[in-house]
Amino acid sequence: LLLRQGTIGSLNTVLKLNMSEATVTRELTQWRLRAEKWDQMTKKVTIVMVGKYTGLSDAYLSVIKALQHACIACSVKLDLVWLEAADLEPVDSKSTAVANCGPDAPPPDSDGADGESIETLEARHTKAWETIRSADGVLVPGGFGERGVEGKILAANYARTSGVPYLGICLGMQTAVIEFCRNVIGMPEAHSTEMHQATPNPCIVFMPEGSTTHMGGTMRLGSRRTILQTMDSTAAKLYQSASGFIDERHRHRYEVNPEYVDRLEKAGCRFVGKDETGRRMEIMELD
């Protein structure tokens, strides 16, 4: 309708795009083919996104759009299922805080977190595990703070032990490293110093680009270069990078502890992408 009303011509003039009619026709043809392909796809792939901001989809908008574009390229229909990470955690861990919050708190066998009954929490827990077991792939996106982290670690454990494809972005990669340290290397108390500063096995540590004491300006923000360590990796095949490096957006302060990298690699982790200094682990793969 907008095309028939001459909207593109108006935009071309007002925005001074200087696009020729042939360019407009070519671009519209490509867009139309993409849109038609999206509408006609029938083969479904179920991706379970395990996060903590599942009530606000805009928080993961860039991830959602990337999944949609990937599905178009692979000719599959995206079935994106949202899963609250905390629902994967054992119910008793959620009720502990309520049980210990004073004489007026409900007994631990009646109400859990946020006043919900233990029965409700158990039902959500059961449903969460049914959901993740239905996944063709598990995606754990970035995030901050402690809430839901143990659930994300459980998601990484399920994917690793079940052979389900897993993509961890930022904190999602960090939780995969924590899970590996705990259950493969044998460090049951392994954690990130973001959540537990006193952990005896700090496999994820604070590594800002600037000050280690001031929060302002310490994030790794914007485009940062990742050097591929080998072309024999999933990342290299997906990016098809002939140059041997990848430039991608970053937004974090915490990194894999360099002191743990040797042990992780000997146990089977492959850090196939590192920063230009070689000290920040950017991409991890498991065979």
PDB file of C-alpha atoms in Angstrom:
ATOM      1  CA  LEU A   1       0.000   0.000   0.000  1.00  0.00           C
ATOM      2  CA  LEU A   2       2.762   2.446   0.936  1.00  0.00           C
ATOM      3  CA  LEU A   3       4.593   1.546  -2.246  1.00  0.00           C
ATOM      4  CA  ARG A   4       1.523   2.261  -4.357  1.00  0.00           C
ATOM      5  CA  GLN A   5       1.062   5.600  -2.591  1.00  0.00           C
ATOM      6  CA  GLY A   6       4.570   6.718  -3.541  1.00  0.00           C
ATOM      7  CA  THR A   7       5.993   6.705  -0.021  1.00  0.00           C
ATOM      8  CA  ILE A   8       9.413   5.446  -1.119  1.00  0.00           C
ATOM      9  CA  GLY A   9       9.777   8.214  -3.670  1.00  0.00           C
ATOM     10  CA  SER A  10       8.879  10.799  -1.046  1.00  0.00           C
ATOM     11  CA  LEU A  11      11.396   9.379   1.433  1.00  0.00           C
ATOM     12  CA  ASN A  12      14.045   9.279  -1.272  1.00  0.00           C
ATOM     13  CA  THR A  13      13.501  12.972  -1.953  1.00  0.00           C
ATOM     14  CA  VAL A  14      13.104  14.234   1.633  1.00  0.00           C
ATOM     15  CA  LEU A  15      16.024  12.238   3.026  1.00  0.00           C
ATOM     16  CA  LYS A  16      18.145  12.911  -0.076  1.00  0.00           C
ATOM     17  CA  LEU A  17      18.993   9.239  -0.465  1.00  0.00           C
ATOM     18  CA  ASN A  18      19.644   9.698  -4.180  1.00  0.00           C
ATOM     19  CA  MET A  19      18.600   6.113  -4.928  1.00  0.00           C
ATOM     20  CA  SER A  20      17.938   5.310  -8.542  1.00  0.00           C
ATOM     21  CA  GLU A  21      14.726   3.595  -9.561  1.00  0.00           C
ATOM     22  CA  ALA A  22      16.731   0.467 -10.361  1.00  0.00           C
ATOM     23  CA  THR A  23      18.218   0.434  -6.827  1.00  0.00           C
ATOM     24  CA  VAL A  24      14.796   0.875  -5.249  1.00  0.00           C
ATOM     25  CA  THR A  25      13.376  -1.958  -7.346  1.00  0.00           C
ATOM     26  CA  ARG A  26      16.279  -4.271  -6.481  1.00  0.00           C
ATOM     27  CA  GLU A  27      16.065  -3.600  -2.741  1.00  0.00           C
ATOM     28  CA  LEU A  28      12.300  -4.006  -2.678  1.00  0.00           C
ATOM     29  CA  THR A  29      12.556  -7.269  -4.565  1.00  0.00           C
ATOM     30  CA  GLN A  30      14.983  -8.632  -1.988  1.00  0.00           C
ATOM     31  CA  TRP A  31      12.744  -7.474   0.860  1.00  0.00           C
ATOM     32  CA  ARG A  32       9.634  -8.973  -0.735  1.00  0.00           C
ATOM     33  CA  LEU A  33      11.366 -12.331  -1.195  1.00  0.00           C
ATOM     34  CA  ARG A  34      12.490 -12.291   2.442  1.00  0.00           C
ATOM     35  CA  ALA A  35       8.993 -11.422   3.688  1.00  0.00           C
ATOM     36  CA  GLU A  36       7.380 -14.111   1.578  1.00  0.00           C
ATOM     37  CA  LYS A  37       9.931 -16.667   2.760  1.00  0.00           C
ATOM     38  CA  TRP A  38       9.161 -15.776   6.392  1.00  0.00           C
ATOM     39  CA  ASP A  39       5.417 -16.309   5.792  1.00  0.00           C
ATOM     40  CA  GLN A  40       5.864 -19.618   3.976  1.00  0.00           C
ATOM     41  CA  MET A  41       8.264 -21.426   6.319  1.00  0.00           C
ATOM     42  CA  THR A  42       6.727 -24.449   8.041  1.00  0.00           C
ATOM     43  CA  LYS A  43       9.633 -26.409   9.541  1.00  0.00           C
ATOM     44  CA  LYS A  44       9.872 -25.301  13.168  1.00  0.00           C
ATOM     45  CA  VAL A  45      12.843 -24.907  15.493  1.00  0.00           C
ATOM     46  CA  THR A  46      12.201 -24.390  19.214  1.00  0.00           C
ATOM     47  CA  ILE A  47      14.674 -22.119  20.982  1.00  0.00           C
ATOM     48  CA  VAL A  48      14.266 -21.718  24.739  1.00  0.00           C
ATOM     49  CA  MET A  49      15.609 -18.394  25.980  1.00  0.00           C
ATOM     50  CA  VAL A  50      16.562 -18.623  29.651  1.00  0.00           C
ATOM     51  CA  GLY A  51      16.718 -15.149  31.179  1.00  0.00           C
ATOM     52  CA  LYS A  52      15.664 -12.917  34.036  1.00  0.00           C
ATOM     53  CA  TYR A  53      13.890 -10.125  32.126  1.00  0.00           C
ATOM     54  CA  THR A  54      11.382 -12.394  30.406  1.00  0.00           C
ATOM     55  CA  GLY A  55       8.510 -10.048  31.231  1.00  0.00           C
ATOM     56  CA  LEU A  56      10.076  -7.337  29.066  1.00  0.00           C
ATOM     57  CA  SER A  57      10.949  -8.702  25.645  1.00  0.00           C
ATOM     58  CA  ASP A  58      12.538  -5.408  24.572  1.00  0.00           C
ATOM     59  CA  ALA A  59      15.405  -6.216  26.943  1.00  0.00           C
ATOM     60  CA  TYR A  60      16.439  -8.940  24.495  1.00  0.00           C
ATOM     61  CA  LEU A  61      15.319  -7.254  21.272  1.00  0.00           C
ATOM     62  CA  SER A  62      18.670  -7.509  19.488  1.00  0.00           C
ATOM     63  CA  VAL A  63      18.882 -11.222  20.325  1.00  0.00           C
ATOM     64  CA  ILE A  64      15.336 -11.830  19.097  1.00  0.00           C
ATOM     65  CA  LYS A  65      16.006 -10.065  15.790  1.00  0.00           C
ATOM     66  CA  ALA A  66      19.247 -12.016  15.328  1.00  0.00           C
ATOM     67  CA  LEU A  67      17.355 -15.279  15.873  1.00  0.00           C
ATOM     68  CA  GLN A  68      14.702 -14.261  13.359  1.00  0.00           C
ATOM     69  CA  HIS A  69      17.295 -13.383  10.726  1.00  0.00           C
ATOM     70  CA  ALA A  70      19.159 -16.645  11.366  1.00  0.00           C
ATOM     71  CA  CYS A  71      15.954 -18.631  10.968  1.00  0.00           C
ATOM     72  CA  ILE A  72      15.198 -16.936   7.647  1.00  0.00           C
ATOM     73  CA  ALA A  73      18.691 -17.805   6.424  1.00  0.00           C
ATOM     74  CA  CYS A  74      18.185 -21.435   7.509  1.00  0.00           C
ATOM     75  CA  SER A  75      14.583 -21.643   6.186  1.00  0.00           C
ATOM     76  CA  VAL A  76      13.080 -22.611   9.537  1.00  0.00           C
ATOM     77  CA  LYS A  77      10.244 -21.057  11.516  1.00  0.00           C
ATOM     78  CA  LEU A  78      11.268 -19.681  14.902  1.00  0.00           C
ATOM     79  CA  ASP A  79       9.384 -20.930  17.943  1.00  0.00           C
ATOM     80  CA  LEU A  80      10.864 -18.759  20.694  1.00  0.00           C
ATOM     81  CA  VAL A  81       9.945 -19.861  24.208  1.00  0.00           C
ATOM     82  CA  TRP A  82      10.663 -17.604  27.179  1.00  0.00           C
ATOM     83  CA  LEU A  83      11.815 -19.231  30.400  1.00  0.00           C
ATOM     84  CA  GLU A  84      12.403 -17.468  33.713  1.00  0.00           C
ATOM     85  CA  ALA A  85      15.821 -18.682  34.861  1.00  0.00           C
ATOM     86  CA  ALA A  86      14.862 -18.745  38.547  1.00  0.00           C
ATOM     87  CA  ASP A  87      12.094 -21.281  37.825  1.00  0.00           C
ATOM     88  CA  LEU A  88      14.758 -23.903  37.033  1.00  0.00           C
ATOM     89  CA  GLU A  89      16.192 -23.578  40.533  1.00  0.00           C
ATOM     90  CA  PRO A  90      15.092 -25.928  43.349  1.00  0.00           C
ATOM     91  CA  VAL A  91      12.033 -24.555  45.112  1.00  0.00           C
ATOM     92  CA  ASP A  92      13.565 -24.731  48.594  1.00  0.00           C
ATOM     93  CA  SER A  93      16.246 -22.221  47.577  1.00  0.00           C
ATOM     94  CA  LYS A  94      13.537 -19.674  46.772  1.00  0.00           C
ATOM     95  CA  SER A  95      11.697 -20.139  50.070  1.00  0.00           C
ATOM     96  CA  THR A  96      14.793 -19.817  52.260  1.00  0.00           C
ATOM     97  CA  ALA A  97      14.803 -16.011  52.198  1.00  0.00           C
ATOM     98  CA  VAL A  98      11.155 -15.893  53.231  1.00  0.00           C
ATOM     99  CA  ALA A  99      11.627 -18.485  55.952  1.00  0.00           C
ATOM    100  CA  ASN A 100      14.458 -16.456  57.493  1.00  0.00           C
ATOM    101  CA  CYS A 101      12.987 -12.972  57.282  1.00  0.00           C
ATOM    102  CA  GLY A 102      11.483 -12.733  60.781  1.00  0.00           C
ATOM    103  CA  PRO A 103       8.694 -13.912  63.070  1.00  0.00           C
ATOM    104  CA  ASP A 104       5.950 -12.604  60.798  1.00  0.00           C
ATOM    105  CA  ALA A 105       7.128 -14.589  57.791  1.00  0.00           C
ATOM    106  CA  PRO A 106       4.970 -17.505  56.625  1.00  0.00           C
ATOM    107  CA  PRO A 107       6.261 -20.989  57.480  1.00  0.00           C
ATOM    108  CA  PRO A 108       8.626 -22.382  54.838  1.00  0.00           C
ATOM    109  CA  ASP A 109       6.236 -25.171  53.874  1.00  0.00           C
ATOM    110  CA  SER A 110       3.362 -22.833  53.005  1.00  0.00           C
ATOM    111  CA  ASP A 111       4.606 -19.789  51.145  1.00  0.00           C
ATOM    112  CA  GLY A 112       7.684 -19.098  49.050  1.00  0.00           C
ATOM    113  CA  ALA A 113       9.188 -16.045  47.418  1.00  0.00           C
ATOM    114  CA  ASP A 114       6.860 -13.087  46.780  1.00  0.00           C
ATOM    115  CA  GLY A 115       4.095 -14.723  48.803  1.00  0.00           C
ATOM    116  CA  GLU A 116       3.547 -17.530  46.306  1.00  0.00           C
ATOM    117  CA  SER A 117       2.616 -20.932  47.666  1.00  0.00           C
ATOM    118  CA  ILE A 118       5.167 -23.704  47.578  1.00  0.00           C
ATOM    119  CA  GLU A 119       2.723 -25.633  45.385  1.00  0.00           C
ATOM    120  CA  THR A 120       2.723 -22.800  42.849  1.00  0.00           C
ATOM    121  CA  LEU A 121       6.507 -22.610  42.848  1.00  0.00           C
ATOM    122  CA  GLU A 122       6.810 -26.362  42.448  1.00  0.00           C
ATOM    123  CA  ALA A 123       4.388 -26.298  39.520  1.00  0.00           C
ATOM    124  CA  ARG A 124       6.406 -23.550  37.829  1.00  0.00           C
ATOM    125  CA  HIS A 125       9.600 -25.500  38.507  1.00  0.00           C
ATOM    126  CA  THR A 126       8.157 -28.634  36.911  1.00  0.00           C
ATOM    127  CA  LYS A 127       6.863 -26.663  33.936  1.00  0.00           C
ATOM    128  CA  ALA A 128      10.245 -24.953  33.490  1.00  0.00           C
ATOM    129  CA  TRP A 129      12.048 -28.279  33.210  1.00  0.00           C
ATOM    130  CA  GLU A 130       9.433 -29.611  30.821  1.00  0.00           C
ATOM    131  CA  THR A 131      10.004 -26.515  28.710  1.00  0.00           C
ATOM    132  CA  ILE A 132      13.774 -26.722  28.547  1.00  0.00           C
ATOM    133  CA  ARG A 133      13.613 -30.439  27.741  1.00  0.00           C
ATOM    134  CA  SER A 134      11.479 -29.591  24.697  1.00  0.00           C
ATOM    135  CA  ALA A 135      14.163 -27.291  23.257  1.00  0.00           C
ATOM    136  CA  ASP A 136      16.041 -27.796  20.021  1.00  0.00           C
ATOM    137  CA  GLY A 137      18.469 -25.208  21.349  1.00  0.00           C
ATOM    138  CA  VAL A 138      19.044 -23.227  24.562  1.00  0.00           C
ATOM    139  CA  LEU A 139      20.055 -19.571  24.581  1.00  0.00           C
ATOM    140  CA  VAL A 140      21.171 -17.749  27.723  1.00  0.00           C
ATOM    141  CA  PRO A 141      21.571 -14.020  27.018  1.00  0.00           C
ATOM    142  CA  GLY A 142      23.412 -11.337  28.948  1.00  0.00           C
ATOM    143  CA  GLY A 143      22.325  -9.866  32.249  1.00  0.00           C
ATOM    144  CA  PHE A 144      23.488  -8.446  35.539  1.00  0.00           C
ATOM    145  CA  GLY A 145      23.042  -9.443  39.176  1.00  0.00           C
ATOM    146  CA  GLU A 146      22.577 -12.655  41.128  1.00  0.00           C
ATOM    147  CA  ARG A 147      18.883 -13.435  40.594  1.00  0.00           C
ATOM    148  CA  GLY A 148      18.414 -16.421  38.304  1.00  0.00           C
ATOM    149  CA  VAL A 149      22.128 -17.159  37.922  1.00  0.00           C
ATOM    150  CA  GLU A 150      21.855 -20.646  39.431  1.00  0.00           C
ATOM    151  CA  GLY A 151      19.027 -21.365  36.992  1.00  0.00           C
ATOM    152  CA  LYS A 152      21.231 -20.305  34.098  1.00  0.00           C
ATOM    153  CA  ILE A 153      23.993 -22.574  35.385  1.00  0.00           C
ATOM    154  CA  LEU A 154      21.483 -25.448  35.521  1.00  0.00           C
ATOM    155  CA  ALA A 155      20.444 -24.647  31.932  1.00  0.00           C
ATOM    156  CA  ALA A 156      24.086 -24.820  30.821  1.00  0.00           C
ATOM    157  CA  ASN A 157      24.505 -28.130  32.642  1.00  0.00           C
ATOM    158  CA  TYR A 158      21.398 -29.588  31.016  1.00  0.00           C
ATOM    159  CA  ALA A 159      22.532 -28.534  27.540  1.00  0.00           C
ATOM    160  CA  ARG A 160      26.070 -29.861  28.006  1.00  0.00           C
ATOM    161  CA  THR A 161      25.050 -33.213  29.455  1.00  0.00           C
ATOM    162  CA  SER A 162      22.150 -33.714  27.034  1.00  0.00           C
ATOM    163  CA  GLY A 163      23.963 -32.673  23.875  1.00  0.00           C
ATOM    164  CA  VAL A 164      21.512 -29.844  23.186  1.00  0.00           C
ATOM    165  CA  PRO A 165      23.017 -26.863  21.301  1.00  0.00           C
ATOM    166  CA  TYR A 166      23.721 -24.020  23.706  1.00  0.00           C
ATOM    167  CA  LEU A 167      24.520 -20.373  22.998  1.00  0.00           C
ATOM    168  CA  GLY A 168      25.605 -18.238  25.919  1.00  0.00           C
ATOM    169  CA  ILE A 169      26.046 -14.525  25.357  1.00  0.00           C
ATOM    170  CA  CYS A 170      28.059 -12.496  27.880  1.00  0.00           C
ATOM    171  CA  LEU A 171      26.722 -13.754  31.251  1.00  0.00           C
ATOM    172  CA  GLY A 172      25.411 -16.801  29.389  1.00  0.00           C
ATOM    173  CA  MET A 173      28.971 -17.735  28.436  1.00  0.00           C
ATOM    174  CA  GLN A 174      30.161 -16.999  31.977  1.00  0.00           C
ATOM    175  CA  THR A 175      27.558 -19.304  33.506  1.00  0.00           C
ATOM    176  CA  ALA A 176      28.665 -22.048  31.099  1.00  0.00           C
ATOM    177  CA  VAL A 177      32.240 -21.613  32.362  1.00  0.00           C
ATOM    178  CA  ILE A 178      31.052 -21.739  35.980  1.00  0.00           C
ATOM    179  CA  GLU A 179      29.070 -24.912  35.270  1.00  0.00           C
ATOM    180  CA  PHE A 180      32.083 -26.528  33.599  1.00  0.00           C
ATOM    181  CA  CYS A 181      34.353 -25.657  36.521  1.00  0.00           C
ATOM    182  CA  ARG A 182      31.869 -27.068  39.017  1.00  0.00           C
ATOM    183  CA  ASN A 183      30.888 -30.281  37.295  1.00  0.00           C
ATOM    184  CA  VAL A 184      33.798 -31.213  35.035  1.00  0.00           C
ATOM    185  CA  ILE A 185      36.908 -29.834  36.704  1.00  0.00           C
ATOM    186  CA  GLY A 186      35.570 -30.518  40.215  1.00  0.00           C
ATOM    187  CA  MET A 187      35.230 -27.077  41.786  1.00  0.00           C
ATOM    188  CA  PRO A 188      31.761 -27.182  43.405  1.00  0.00           C
ATOM    189  CA  GLU A 189      32.110 -23.644  44.778  1.00  0.00           C
ATOM    190  CA  ALA A 190      33.239 -22.060  41.512  1.00  0.00           C
ATOM    191  CA  HIS A 191      31.469 -18.784  40.827  1.00  0.00           C
ATOM    192  CA  SER A 192      31.776 -15.242  39.529  1.00  0.00           C
ATOM    193  CA  THR A 193      33.066 -12.521  41.811  1.00  0.00           C
ATOM    194  CA  GLU A 194      30.189 -10.393  40.517  1.00  0.00           C
ATOM    195  CA  MET A 195      27.811 -12.517  42.596  1.00  0.00           C
ATOM    196  CA  HIS A 196      30.139 -13.978  45.244  1.00  0.00           C
ATOM    197  CA  GLN A 197      33.289 -11.991  45.914  1.00  0.00           C
ATOM    198  CA  ALA A 198      34.538 -14.511  48.488  1.00  0.00           C
ATOM    199  CA  THR A 199      34.239 -17.598  46.271  1.00  0.00           C
ATOM    200  CA  PRO A 200      37.300 -19.857  46.708  1.00  0.00           C
ATOM    201  CA  ASN A 201      37.222 -20.581  42.955  1.00  0.00           C
ATOM    202  CA  PRO A 202      36.749 -17.254  41.138  1.00  0.00           C
ATOM    203  CA  CYS A 203      36.576 -18.495  37.559  1.00  0.00           C
ATOM    204  CA  ILE A 204      34.914 -15.223  36.450  1.00  0.00           C
ATOM    205  CA  VAL A 205      36.538 -11.992  37.642  1.00  0.00           C
ATOM    206  CA  PHE A 206      36.301  -8.209  37.342  1.00  0.00           C
ATOM    207  CA  MET A 207      38.488  -7.129  34.397  1.00  0.00           C
ATOM    208  CA  PRO A 208      37.478  -3.609  33.368  1.00  0.00           C
ATOM    209  CA  GLU A 209      39.350  -1.668  30.727  1.00  0.00           C
ATOM    210  CA  GLY A 210      39.878   1.252  33.092  1.00  0.00           C
ATOM    211  CA  SER A 211      39.719   1.618  36.871  1.00  0.00           C
ATOM    212  CA  THR A 212      39.160  -1.454  39.031  1.00  0.00           C
ATOM    213  CA  THR A 213      37.537   0.633  41.780  1.00  0.00           C
ATOM    214  CA  HIS A 214      35.236   3.100  39.987  1.00  0.00           C
ATOM    215  CA  MET A 215      32.126   1.897  38.182  1.00  0.00           C
ATOM    216  CA  GLY A 216      31.902   4.795  35.747  1.00  0.00           C
ATOM    217  CA  GLY A 217      33.601   4.238  32.405  1.00  0.00           C
ATOM    218  CA  THR A 218      34.894   0.752  33.212  1.00  0.00           C
ATOM    219  CA  MET A 219      32.681  -1.276  30.895  1.00  0.00           C
ATOM    220  CA  ARG A 220      33.959  -2.738  27.669  1.00  0.00           C
ATOM    221  CA  LEU A 221      31.499  -0.950  25.432  1.00  0.00           C
ATOM    222  CA  GLY A 222      30.901  -0.934  21.718  1.00  0.00           C
ATOM    223  CA  SER A 223      32.761  -2.746  18.990  1.00  0.00           C
ATOM    224  CA  ARG A 224      35.729  -4.840  20.150  1.00  0.00           C
ATOM    225  CA  ARG A 225      37.927  -7.132  18.080  1.00  0.00           C
ATOM    226  CA  THR A 226      38.049 -10.883  18.650  1.00  0.00           C
ATOM    227  CA  ILE A 227      40.978 -12.794  17.176  1.00  0.00           C
ATOM    228  CA  LEU A 228      40.088 -16.290  16.017  1.00  0.00           C
ATOM    229  CA  GLN A 229      42.603 -18.758  17.416  1.00  0.00           C
ATOM    230  CA  THR A 230      41.799 -21.420  14.834  1.00  0.00           C
ATOM    231  CA  MET A 231      39.763 -21.669  11.665  1.00  0.00           C
ATOM    232  CA  ASP A 232      38.734 -25.169  12.745  1.00  0.00           C
ATOM    233  CA  SER A 233      35.883 -23.911  14.912  1.00  0.00           C
ATOM    234  CA  THR A 234      32.143 -23.381  14.707  1.00  0.00           C
ATOM    235  CA  ALA A 235      32.615 -19.632  15.140  1.00  0.00           C
ATOM    236  CA  ALA A 236      35.027 -19.392  12.211  1.00  0.00           C
ATOM    237  CA  LYS A 237      32.685 -21.396   9.981  1.00  0.00           C
ATOM    238  CA  LEU A 238      29.648 -19.302  10.917  1.00  0.00           C
ATOM    239  CA  TYR A 239      31.369 -15.936  10.508  1.00  0.00           C
ATOM    240  CA  GLN A 240      33.301 -17.077   7.413  1.00  0.00           C
ATOM    241  CA  SER A 241      35.999 -14.616   8.376  1.00  0.00           C
ATOM    242  CA  ALA A 242      38.870 -14.721   5.924  1.00  0.00           C
ATOM    243  CA  SER A 243      40.661 -12.033   7.936  1.00  0.00           C
ATOM    244  CA  GLY A 244      40.877 -14.165  11.073  1.00  0.00           C
ATOM    245  CA  PHE A 245      39.080 -11.708  13.317  1.00  0.00           C
ATOM    246  CA  ILE A 246      35.554 -10.629  14.261  1.00  0.00           C
ATOM    247  CA  ASP A 247      34.324  -7.215  15.369  1.00  0.00           C
ATOM    248  CA  GLU A 248      31.300  -7.415  17.686  1.00  0.00           C
ATOM    249  CA  ARG A 249      29.509  -5.264  20.249  1.00  0.00           C
ATOM    250  CA  HIS A 250      30.455  -5.634  23.920  1.00  0.00           C
ATOM    251  CA  ARG A 251      28.857  -4.483  27.169  1.00  0.00           C
ATOM    252  CA  HIS A 252      30.382  -6.056  30.263  1.00  0.00           C
ATOM    253  CA  ARG A 253      33.029  -5.850  32.990  1.00  0.00           C
ATOM    254  CA  TYR A 254      33.597  -9.471  33.972  1.00  0.00           C
ATOM    255  CA  GLU A 255      35.773 -12.007  32.165  1.00  0.00           C
ATOM    256  CA  VAL A 256      37.000 -15.585  32.420  1.00  0.00           C
ATOM    257  CA  ASN A 257      39.805 -15.581  34.989  1.00  0.00           C
ATOM    258  CA  PRO A 258      43.068 -15.878  32.985  1.00  0.00           C
ATOM    259  CA  GLU A 259      44.492 -18.039  35.768  1.00  0.00           C
ATOM    260  CA  TYR A 260      41.851 -20.695  35.057  1.00  0.00           C
ATOM    261  CA  VAL A 261      42.193 -20.814  31.273  1.00  0.00           C
ATOM    262  CA  ASP A 262      44.889 -23.504  31.183  1.00  0.00           C
ATOM    263  CA  ARG A 263      42.872 -25.846  33.429  1.00  0.00           C
ATOM    264  CA  LEU A 264      39.700 -25.224  31.446  1.00  0.00           C
ATOM    265  CA  GLU A 265      41.387 -25.955  28.136  1.00  0.00           C
ATOM    266  CA  LYS A 266      43.034 -29.119  29.430  1.00  0.00           C
ATOM    267  CA  ALA A 267      39.589 -30.312  30.590  1.00  0.00           C
ATOM    268  CA  GLY A 268      38.036 -29.789  27.152  1.00  0.00           C
ATOM    269  CA  CYS A 269      37.062 -26.130  26.788  1.00  0.00           C
ATOM    270  CA  ARG A 270      38.229 -24.514  23.567  1.00  0.00           C
ATOM    271  CA  PHE A 271      38.701 -20.769  23.717  1.00  0.00           C
ATOM    272  CA  VAL A 272      38.627 -20.228  19.975  1.00  0.00           C
ATOM    273  CA  GLY A 273      38.306 -16.453  20.200  1.00  0.00           C
ATOM    274  CA  LYS A 274      40.391 -14.073  22.321  1.00  0.00           C
ATOM    275  CA  ASP A 275      40.893 -10.322  22.467  1.00  0.00           C
ATOM    276  CA  GLU A 276      43.937  -8.649  20.959  1.00  0.00           C
ATOM    277  CA  THR A 277      45.906  -9.027  24.211  1.00  0.00           C
ATOM    278  CA  GLY A 278      45.136 -12.740  24.482  1.00  0.00           C
ATOM    279  CA  ARG A 279      43.975 -12.303  28.086  1.00  0.00           C
ATOM    280  CA  ARG A 280      40.230 -11.963  27.546  1.00  0.00           C
ATOM    281  CA  MET A 281      38.390 -15.096  26.467  1.00  0.00           C
ATOM    282  CA  GLU A 282      35.774 -14.040  23.898  1.00  0.00           C
ATOM    283  CA  ILE A 283      34.426 -17.306  22.428  1.00  0.00           C
ATOM    284  CA  MET A 284      34.315 -20.729  24.060  1.00  0.00           C
ATOM    285  CA  GLU A 285      33.292 -23.960  22.353  1.00  0.00           C
ATOM    286  CA  LEU A 286      32.838 -27.512  23.586  1.00  0.00           C
ATOM    287  CA  ASP A 287      33.246 -30.480  21.262  1.00  0.00           C
TER     288      ASP A 287
END
